Coordinates of C-alpha atoms in Angstrom, one line a residue:
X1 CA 64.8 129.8 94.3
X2 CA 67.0 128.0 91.9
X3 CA 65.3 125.4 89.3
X4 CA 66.6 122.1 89.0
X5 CA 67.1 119.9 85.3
X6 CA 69.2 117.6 84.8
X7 CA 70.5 119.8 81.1
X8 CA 70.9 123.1 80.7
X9 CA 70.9 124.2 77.4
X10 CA 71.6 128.1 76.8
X11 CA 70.7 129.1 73.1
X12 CA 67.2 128.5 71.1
X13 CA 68.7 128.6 67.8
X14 CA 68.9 125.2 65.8
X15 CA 71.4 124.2 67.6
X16 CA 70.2 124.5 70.8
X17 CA 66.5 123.6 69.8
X18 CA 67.7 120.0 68.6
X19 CA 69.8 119.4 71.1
X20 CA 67.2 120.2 73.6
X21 CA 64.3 118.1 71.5
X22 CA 67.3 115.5 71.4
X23 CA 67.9 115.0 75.4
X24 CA 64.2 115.4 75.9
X25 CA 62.8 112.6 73.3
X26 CA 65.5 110.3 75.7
X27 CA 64.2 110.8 78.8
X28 CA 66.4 114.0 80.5
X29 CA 64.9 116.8 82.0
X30 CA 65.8 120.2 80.0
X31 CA 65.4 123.4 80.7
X32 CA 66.3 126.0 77.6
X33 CA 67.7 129.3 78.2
X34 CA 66.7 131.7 75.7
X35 CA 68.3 135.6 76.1
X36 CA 65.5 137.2 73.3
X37 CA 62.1 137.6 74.5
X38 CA 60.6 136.7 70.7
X39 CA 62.5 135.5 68.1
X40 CA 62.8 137.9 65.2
X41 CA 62.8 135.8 61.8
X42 CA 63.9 139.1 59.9
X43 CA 67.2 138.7 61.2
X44 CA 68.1 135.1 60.5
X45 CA 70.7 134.5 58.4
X46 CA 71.2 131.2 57.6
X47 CA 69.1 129.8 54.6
X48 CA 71.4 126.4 53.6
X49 CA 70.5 123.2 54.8
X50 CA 73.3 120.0 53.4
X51 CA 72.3 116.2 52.6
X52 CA 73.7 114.8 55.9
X53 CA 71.5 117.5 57.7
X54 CA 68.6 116.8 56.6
X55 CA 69.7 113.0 56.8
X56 CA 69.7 113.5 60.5
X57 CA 66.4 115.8 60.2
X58 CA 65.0 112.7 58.7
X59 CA 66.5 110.5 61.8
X60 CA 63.8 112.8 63.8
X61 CA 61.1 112.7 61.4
X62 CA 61.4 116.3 60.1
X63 CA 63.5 116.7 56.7
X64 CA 60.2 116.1 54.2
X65 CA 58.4 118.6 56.4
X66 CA 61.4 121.3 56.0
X67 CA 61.6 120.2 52.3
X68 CA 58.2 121.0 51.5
X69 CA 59.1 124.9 52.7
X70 CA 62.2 125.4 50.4
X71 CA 63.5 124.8 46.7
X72 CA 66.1 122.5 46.1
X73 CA 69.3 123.3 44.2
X74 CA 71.0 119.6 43.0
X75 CA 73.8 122.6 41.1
X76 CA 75.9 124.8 43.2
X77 CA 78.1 127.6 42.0
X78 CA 81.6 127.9 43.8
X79 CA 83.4 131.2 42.3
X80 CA 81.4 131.8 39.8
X81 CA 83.3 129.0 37.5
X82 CA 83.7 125.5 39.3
X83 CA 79.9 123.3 39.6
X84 CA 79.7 121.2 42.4
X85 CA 77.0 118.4 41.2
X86 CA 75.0 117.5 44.8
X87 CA 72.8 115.4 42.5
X88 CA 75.4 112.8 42.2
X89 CA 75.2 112.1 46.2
X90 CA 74.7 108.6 47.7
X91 CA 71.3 109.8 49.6
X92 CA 68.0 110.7 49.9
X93 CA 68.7 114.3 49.5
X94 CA 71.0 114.6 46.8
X95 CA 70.8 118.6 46.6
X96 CA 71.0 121.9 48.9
X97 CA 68.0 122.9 50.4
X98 CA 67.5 126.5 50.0
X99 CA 64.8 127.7 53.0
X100 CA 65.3 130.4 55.5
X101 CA 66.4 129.3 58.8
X102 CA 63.5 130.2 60.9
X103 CA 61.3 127.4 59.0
X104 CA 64.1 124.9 60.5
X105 CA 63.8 126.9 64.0
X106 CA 59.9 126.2 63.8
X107 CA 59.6 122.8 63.3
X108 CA 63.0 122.2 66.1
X109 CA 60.8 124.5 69.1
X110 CA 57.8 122.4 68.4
X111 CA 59.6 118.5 68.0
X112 CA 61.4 120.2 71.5
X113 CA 58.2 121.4 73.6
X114 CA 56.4 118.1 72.2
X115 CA 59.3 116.2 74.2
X116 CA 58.8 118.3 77.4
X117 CA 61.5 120.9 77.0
X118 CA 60.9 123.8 79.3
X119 CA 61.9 126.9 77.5
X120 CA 62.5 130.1 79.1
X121 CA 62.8 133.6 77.2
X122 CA 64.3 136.7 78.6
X123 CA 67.0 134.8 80.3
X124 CA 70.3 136.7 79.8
X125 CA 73.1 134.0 81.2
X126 CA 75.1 136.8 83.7
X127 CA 77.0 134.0 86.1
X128 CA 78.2 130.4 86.3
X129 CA 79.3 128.3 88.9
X130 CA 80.3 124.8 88.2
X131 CA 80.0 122.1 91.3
X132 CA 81.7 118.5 91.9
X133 CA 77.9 117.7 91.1
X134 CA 76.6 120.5 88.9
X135 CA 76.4 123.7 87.6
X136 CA 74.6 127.0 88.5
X137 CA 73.2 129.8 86.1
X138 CA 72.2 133.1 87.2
X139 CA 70.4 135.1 84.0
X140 CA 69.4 138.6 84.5
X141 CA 65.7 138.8 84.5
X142 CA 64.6 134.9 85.6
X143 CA 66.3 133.7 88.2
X144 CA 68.4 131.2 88.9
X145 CA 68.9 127.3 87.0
X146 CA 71.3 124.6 88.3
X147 CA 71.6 121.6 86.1
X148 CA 74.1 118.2 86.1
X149 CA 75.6 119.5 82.9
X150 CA 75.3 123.4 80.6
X151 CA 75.5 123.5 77.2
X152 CA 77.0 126.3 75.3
X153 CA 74.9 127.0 72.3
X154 CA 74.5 130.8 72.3
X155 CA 76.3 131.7 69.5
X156 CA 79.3 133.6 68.6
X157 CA 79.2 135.6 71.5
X158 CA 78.3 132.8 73.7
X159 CA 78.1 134.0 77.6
X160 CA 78.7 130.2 78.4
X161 CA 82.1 130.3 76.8
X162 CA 83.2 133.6 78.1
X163 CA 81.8 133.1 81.7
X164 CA 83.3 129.6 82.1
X165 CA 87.0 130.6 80.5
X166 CA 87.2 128.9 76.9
X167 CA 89.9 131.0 74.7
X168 CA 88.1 131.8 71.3
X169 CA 90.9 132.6 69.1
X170 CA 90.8 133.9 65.2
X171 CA 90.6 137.1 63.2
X172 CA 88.0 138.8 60.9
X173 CA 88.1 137.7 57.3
X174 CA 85.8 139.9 55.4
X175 CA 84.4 143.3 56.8
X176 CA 81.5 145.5 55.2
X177 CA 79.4 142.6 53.3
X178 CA 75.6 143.8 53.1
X179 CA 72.9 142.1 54.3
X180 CA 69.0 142.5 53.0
X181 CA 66.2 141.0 52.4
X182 CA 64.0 142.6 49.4
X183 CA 61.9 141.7 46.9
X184 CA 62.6 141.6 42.9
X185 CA 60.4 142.4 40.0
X186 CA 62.2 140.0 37.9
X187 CA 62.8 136.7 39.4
X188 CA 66.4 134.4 39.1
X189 CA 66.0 131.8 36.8
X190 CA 68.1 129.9 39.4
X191 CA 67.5 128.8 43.0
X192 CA 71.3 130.6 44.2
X193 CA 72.7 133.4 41.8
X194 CA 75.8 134.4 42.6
X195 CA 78.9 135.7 41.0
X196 CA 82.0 137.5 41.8
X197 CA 84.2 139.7 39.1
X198 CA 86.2 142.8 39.9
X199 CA 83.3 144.8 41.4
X200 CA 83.2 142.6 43.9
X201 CA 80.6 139.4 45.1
X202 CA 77.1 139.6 45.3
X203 CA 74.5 136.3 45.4
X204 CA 70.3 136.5 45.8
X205 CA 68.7 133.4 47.7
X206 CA 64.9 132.8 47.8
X207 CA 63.2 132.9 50.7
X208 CA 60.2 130.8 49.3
X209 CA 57.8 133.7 50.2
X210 CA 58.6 136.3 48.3
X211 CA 61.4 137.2 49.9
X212 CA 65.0 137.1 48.7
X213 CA 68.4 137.4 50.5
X214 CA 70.6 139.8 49.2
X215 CA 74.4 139.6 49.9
X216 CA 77.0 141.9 48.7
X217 CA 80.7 142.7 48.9
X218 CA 82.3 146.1 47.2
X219 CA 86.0 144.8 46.4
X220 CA 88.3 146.6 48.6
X221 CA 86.1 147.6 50.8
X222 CA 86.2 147.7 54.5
X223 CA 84.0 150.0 56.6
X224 CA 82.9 148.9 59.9
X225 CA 79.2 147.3 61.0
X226 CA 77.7 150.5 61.9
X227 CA 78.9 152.4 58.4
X228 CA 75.2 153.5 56.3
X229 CA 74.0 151.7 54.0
X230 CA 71.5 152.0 51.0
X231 CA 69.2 149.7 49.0
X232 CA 70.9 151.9 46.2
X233 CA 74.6 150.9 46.9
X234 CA 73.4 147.3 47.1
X235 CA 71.3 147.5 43.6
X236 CA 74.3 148.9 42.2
X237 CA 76.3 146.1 43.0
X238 CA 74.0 143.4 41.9
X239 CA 73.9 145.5 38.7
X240 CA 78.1 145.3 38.1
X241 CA 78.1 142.1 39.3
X242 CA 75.2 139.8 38.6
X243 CA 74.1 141.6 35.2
X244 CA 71.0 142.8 36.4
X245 CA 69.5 144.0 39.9
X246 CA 66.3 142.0 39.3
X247 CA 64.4 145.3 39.7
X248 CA 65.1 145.2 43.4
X249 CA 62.8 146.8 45.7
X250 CA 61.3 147.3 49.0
X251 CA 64.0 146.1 51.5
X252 CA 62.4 144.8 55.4
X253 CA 66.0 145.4 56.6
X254 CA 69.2 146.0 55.3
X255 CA 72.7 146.0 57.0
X256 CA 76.4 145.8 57.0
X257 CA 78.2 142.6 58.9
X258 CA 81.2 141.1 59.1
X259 CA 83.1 137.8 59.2
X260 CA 85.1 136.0 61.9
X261 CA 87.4 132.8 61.8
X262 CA 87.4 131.9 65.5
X263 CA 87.4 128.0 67.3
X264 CA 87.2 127.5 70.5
X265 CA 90.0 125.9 72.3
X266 CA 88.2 123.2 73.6
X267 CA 84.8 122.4 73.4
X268 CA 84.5 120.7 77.4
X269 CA 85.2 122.2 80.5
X270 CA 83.9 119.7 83.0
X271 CA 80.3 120.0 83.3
X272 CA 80.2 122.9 80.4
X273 CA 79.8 121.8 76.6
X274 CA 80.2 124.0 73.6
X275 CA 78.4 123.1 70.7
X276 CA 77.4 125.4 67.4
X277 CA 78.3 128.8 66.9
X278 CA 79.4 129.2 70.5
X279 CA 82.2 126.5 69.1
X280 CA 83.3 127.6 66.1
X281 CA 82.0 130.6 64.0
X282 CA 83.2 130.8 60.1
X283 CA 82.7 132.5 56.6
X284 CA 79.1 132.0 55.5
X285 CA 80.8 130.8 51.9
X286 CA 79.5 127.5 51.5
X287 CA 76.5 127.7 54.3
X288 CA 78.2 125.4 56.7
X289 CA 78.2 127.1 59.9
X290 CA 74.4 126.6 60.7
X291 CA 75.0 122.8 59.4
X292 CA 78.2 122.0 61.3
X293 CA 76.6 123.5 64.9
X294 CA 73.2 121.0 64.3
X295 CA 75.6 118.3 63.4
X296 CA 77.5 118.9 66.7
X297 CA 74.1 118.7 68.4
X298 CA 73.6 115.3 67.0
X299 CA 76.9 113.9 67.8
X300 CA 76.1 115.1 71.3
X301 CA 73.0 114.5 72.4
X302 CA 73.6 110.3 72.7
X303 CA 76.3 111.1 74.7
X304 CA 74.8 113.6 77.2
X305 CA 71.7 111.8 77.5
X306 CA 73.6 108.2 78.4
X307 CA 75.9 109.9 80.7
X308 CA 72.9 111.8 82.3
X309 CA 71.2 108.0 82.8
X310 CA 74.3 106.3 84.2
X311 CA 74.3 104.2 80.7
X312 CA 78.0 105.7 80.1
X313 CA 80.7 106.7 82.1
X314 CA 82.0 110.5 81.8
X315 CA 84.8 109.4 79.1
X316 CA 81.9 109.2 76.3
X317 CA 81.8 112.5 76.3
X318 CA 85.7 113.5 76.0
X319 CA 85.0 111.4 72.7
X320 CA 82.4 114.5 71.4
X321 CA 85.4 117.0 71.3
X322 CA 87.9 113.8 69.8
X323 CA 84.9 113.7 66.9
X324 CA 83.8 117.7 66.1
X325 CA 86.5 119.5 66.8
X326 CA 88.3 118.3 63.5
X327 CA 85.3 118.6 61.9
X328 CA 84.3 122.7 62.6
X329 CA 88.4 123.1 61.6
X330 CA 87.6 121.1 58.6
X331 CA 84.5 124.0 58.0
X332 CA 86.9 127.1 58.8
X333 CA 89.4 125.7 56.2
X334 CA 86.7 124.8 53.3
X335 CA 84.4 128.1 54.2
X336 CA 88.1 130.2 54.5
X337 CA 88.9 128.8 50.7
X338 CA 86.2 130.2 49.3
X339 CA 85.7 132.8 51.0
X340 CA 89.8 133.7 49.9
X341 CA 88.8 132.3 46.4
X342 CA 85.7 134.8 45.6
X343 CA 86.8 137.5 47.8
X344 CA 91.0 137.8 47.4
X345 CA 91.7 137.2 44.0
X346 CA 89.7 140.8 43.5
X347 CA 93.5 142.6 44.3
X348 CA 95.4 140.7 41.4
X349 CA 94.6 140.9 38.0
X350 CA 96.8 138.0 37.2
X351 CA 95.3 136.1 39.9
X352 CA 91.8 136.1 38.7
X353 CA 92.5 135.1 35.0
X354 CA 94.8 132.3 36.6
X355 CA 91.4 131.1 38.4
X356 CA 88.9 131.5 35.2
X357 CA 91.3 129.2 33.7
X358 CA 92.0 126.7 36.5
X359 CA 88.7 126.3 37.6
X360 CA 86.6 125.2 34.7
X361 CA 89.7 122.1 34.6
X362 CA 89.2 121.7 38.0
X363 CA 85.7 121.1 37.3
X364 CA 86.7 118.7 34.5
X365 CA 88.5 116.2 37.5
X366 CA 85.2 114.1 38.6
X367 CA 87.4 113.0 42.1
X368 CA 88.3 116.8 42.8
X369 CA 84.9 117.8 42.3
X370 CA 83.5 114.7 44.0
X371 CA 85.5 115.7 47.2
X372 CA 84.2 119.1 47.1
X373 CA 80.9 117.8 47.3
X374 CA 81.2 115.2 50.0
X375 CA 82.9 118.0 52.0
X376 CA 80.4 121.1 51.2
X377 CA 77.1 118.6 52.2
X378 CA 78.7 117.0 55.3
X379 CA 78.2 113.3 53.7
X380 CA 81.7 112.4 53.4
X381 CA 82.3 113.4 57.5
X382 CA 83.4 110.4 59.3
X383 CA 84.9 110.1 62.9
X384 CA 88.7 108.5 64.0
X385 CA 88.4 104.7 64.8
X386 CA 90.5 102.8 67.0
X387 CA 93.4 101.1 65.5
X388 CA 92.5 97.7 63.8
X389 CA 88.8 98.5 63.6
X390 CA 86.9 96.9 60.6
X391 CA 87.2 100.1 57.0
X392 CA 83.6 100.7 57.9
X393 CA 84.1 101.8 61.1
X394 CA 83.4 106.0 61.9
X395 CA 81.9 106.3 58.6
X396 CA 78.4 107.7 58.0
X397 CA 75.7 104.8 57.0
X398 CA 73.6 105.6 53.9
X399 CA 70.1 105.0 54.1
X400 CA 70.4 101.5 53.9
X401 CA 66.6 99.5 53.0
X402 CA 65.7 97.3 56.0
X403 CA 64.3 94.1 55.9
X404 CA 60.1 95.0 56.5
X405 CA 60.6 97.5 53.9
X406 CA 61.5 100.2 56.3
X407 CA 64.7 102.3 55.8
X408 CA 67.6 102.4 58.6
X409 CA 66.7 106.7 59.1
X410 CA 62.9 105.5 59.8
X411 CA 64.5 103.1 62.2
X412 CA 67.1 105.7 64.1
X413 CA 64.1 108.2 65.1
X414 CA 63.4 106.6 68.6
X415 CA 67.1 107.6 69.1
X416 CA 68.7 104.3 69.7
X417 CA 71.6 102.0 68.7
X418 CA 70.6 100.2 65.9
X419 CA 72.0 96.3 65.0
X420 CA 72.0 95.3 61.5
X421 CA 72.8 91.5 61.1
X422 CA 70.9 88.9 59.1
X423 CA 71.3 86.9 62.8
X424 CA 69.7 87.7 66.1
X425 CA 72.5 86.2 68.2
X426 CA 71.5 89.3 71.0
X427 CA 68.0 90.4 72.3
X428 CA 66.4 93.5 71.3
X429 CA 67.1 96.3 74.6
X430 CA 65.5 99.6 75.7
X431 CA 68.4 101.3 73.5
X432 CA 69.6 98.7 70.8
X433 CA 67.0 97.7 67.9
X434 CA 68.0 94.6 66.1
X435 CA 67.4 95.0 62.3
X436 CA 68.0 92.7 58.9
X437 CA 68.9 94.2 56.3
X438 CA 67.1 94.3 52.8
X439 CA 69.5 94.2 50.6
X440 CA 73.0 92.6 50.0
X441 CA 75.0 93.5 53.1
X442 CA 76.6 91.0 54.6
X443 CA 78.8 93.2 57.1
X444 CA 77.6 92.9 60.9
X445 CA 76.7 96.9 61.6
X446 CA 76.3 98.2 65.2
X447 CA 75.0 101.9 63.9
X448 CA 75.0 104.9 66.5
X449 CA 72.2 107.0 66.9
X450 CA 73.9 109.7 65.3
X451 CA 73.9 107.4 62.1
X452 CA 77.7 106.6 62.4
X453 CA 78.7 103.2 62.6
X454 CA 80.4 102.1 65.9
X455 CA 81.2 98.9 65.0
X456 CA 81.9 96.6 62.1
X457 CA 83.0 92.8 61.5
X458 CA 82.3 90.3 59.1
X459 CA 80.6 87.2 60.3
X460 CA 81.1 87.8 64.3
X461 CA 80.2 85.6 66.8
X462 CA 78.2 85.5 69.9
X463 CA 81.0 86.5 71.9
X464 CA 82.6 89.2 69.8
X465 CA 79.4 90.8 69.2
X466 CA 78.5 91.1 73.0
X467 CA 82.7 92.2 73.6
X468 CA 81.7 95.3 71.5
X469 CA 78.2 95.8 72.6
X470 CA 79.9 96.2 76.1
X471 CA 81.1 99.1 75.2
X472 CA 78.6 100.8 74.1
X473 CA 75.5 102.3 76.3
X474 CA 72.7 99.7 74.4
X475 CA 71.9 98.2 78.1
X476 CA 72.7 94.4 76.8
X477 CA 73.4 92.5 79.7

């Protein structure tokens, strides 16, 4: 018998989980596809989590939870030379957040079953079958699942994408960096050490618990996945290359990987999304892949879940490939530079003195370095708007203090529109909140629930404001 939802969503990792918790906190039926029967924590490898993340973590209530389980690093280290200073960030969260991703995995499956979000484990996606009215899922071991719409969020090898025809083009970047988590006798003085000289790269992360990340990268060196490995050969390298192997010791796991460049061609193929991984897979230089793919979620959910309702016709979500597929080729470029930076200058001599002297004055050039930081945390990501649209328009709101003392992210976690005006010339709906602002603003801001503002204008009236509320699903009539 094949199980009806109105979403399908195939991948419980974060972005799949938020997603899922997303559509389900609105009112859609989900159903969650998982291929692993338990999730293994020890193989996780994401462990960075950027300001405008955990700006929309907050959104849902969770970011001071996740907080709480990691360290906070307001200083990151790009080569080995140039400083980007998160500290200087227009938000709540003015730092990276160091914590291994299955804390963020956690508190996403439980915000997702406390919505109502069936998930179902041991479901390897083997078919799909797209409809004038839906879609079909066969998975090896559970049945079948039909749903209005499937989301793709299975990760670099995502069945979704292959099964439904999307082109994933790219090439490897890096082969042979080592993976492992271990403990140290002597613990980092920092929250990331990492450098990179002629040896090669190698950077140690804290778990939290314990535990530290280990990466690695043997200039020159290329052997495939399956090549052996020691704890040895990675000591050694932290040894040439960070000064000391912190007395390394006791590996859970250690392993070989390596890195693709690869973006889907298109992210919608009628009733099938793409979102996460399954979209765009990069160098982990920088931590943005994890960030960009819950970021996608994010963008998407709104959408989905108004188109699901009949609140938004289909063209609302052609707009979620107009908005992140620039984005996750904005995170191959920026991951791809440093990943070039740290990893290519290793074959030129020449080139790596050129970089230990043009870095530090990079460094030296606040709007270089300023850029670099709004691009690495995800707070300076902000969407196309139509031609003639008020400056504000596409950009990400800050957490802007409300009038009530509350703060605009307190406001956006029951997920909808949210009107900031010091009038009230529209009544509140089932999916606009009306809100004053605290402060100074005098701007008229119709905010997203994604925490982008959809539209701007200075001292609007009645009629302009319900022209743009008409085209947007806030159920205004």
């Amino acid at each position: 018998m094949t199980e009806a939802a109105d979403v399908l969503v195939v991948g419980a990792g974060p972005t799949g989980l938020l997603l899922a918790g997303d559509l389900a906190a609105a009112g859609v039926r989900v159903t969650l596809l998982e291929r692993r029967r338990h999730a293994d924590a020890n193989l996780t490898r994401a462990f960075a989590v950027h300001a405008r993340t955990l700006e929309v973590l907050d959104a849902r209530g969770l970011a001071d939870e996740l907080v709480a389980l990691g360290r906070t690093a307001p200083v990151v280290g790009v080569f080995g030379k140039l400083e980007l200073h998160l500290h200087r960030l227009r938000t709540r969260f003015p730092f990276v957040l160091i914590t291994p991703q299955y804390n963020l995995e956690g508190l996403l499956e439980r915000r997702a079953l406390d919505a109502g979000v069936r998930i179902v484990r041991g479901a390897e996606v083997v078919a799909l079958r797209q409809r004038d009215d839906g879609v079909e899922v066969e998975t090896a071991g559970q049945g079948s699942f039909s749903g209005r719409y499937v989301v793709g969020c299975d990760g670099v090898r995502s069945a979704v994408r292959r099964l439904t025809g999307i082109g994933f083009p790219g090439r490897s970047v890096v082969r042979s960096v080592m993976l492992a988590d271990v403990r140290l006798k002597d613990i980092p003085a920092e929250a990331v050490t990492t450098n990179s000289n002629e040896y090669g790269f190698a950077s140690l992360v804290p778990f939290g618990d314990g535990w530290y990340r280990a990466i690695g990268w043997v200039a020159g060196d290329d052997r495939p996945d399956d090549a052996p490995v020691t704890a040895e050969e990675l000591a050694g390298l932290l040894l040439r290359v960070l000064g000391s192997d912190y007395g390394m010791h006791d590996p859970r796991w250690i392993s070989r990987f390596h890195s693709d460049e690869r973006q889907a061609v298109r992210y919608r193929e009628g009733r099938v999304l793409l979102a996460g991984d399954a979209a765009h897979v990069h160098s982990p230089a920088g931590g943005m892949g994890m960030n960009t793919g819950l970021q996608d979620a994010v963008n998407l959910s709104w959408k989905l879940a108004a188109v699901v309702q009949e609140r938004a016709g289909e063209q609302l979500l052609d707009s979620y490939e107009q908005e992140r597929y620039p984005v996750g080729k904005q995170a191959l470029r920026v991951s791809g530079s440093i990943t070039r930076g740290v990893l290519g200058t290793r074959r030129s001599g020449r080139l790596r003195r050129l970089r230990g002297l043009v870095l530090p004055l990079v460094s030296r050039v606040s709007s270089l370095t300023a850029l670099g930081e709004r691009l690495l945390s995800g707070i300076g990501i902000a969407y196309p708007a139509p031609r003639g649209s008020h400056r504000l328009t596409g950009h990400r709101v800050p957490d802007l203090r409300l009038a009530g003392g509350r703060r605009l992210y307190e406001v956006l976690r029951d997920g909808r529109f949210v009107l900031v005006t010091r009038g009230r010339p529209v009544p509140e709906s089932e999916w606009l909140h009306i809100a004053a602002p605290a402060g100074s603003l005098r701007s008229t801001l119709l905010i997203r629930p994604d925490g982008h503002i959809a539209w701007a204008a200075e001292d609007p009236d009645t009629g302009q404001l319900r022209a743009a509320l008409d085209r947007w699903p806030v159920a205004v009539r």
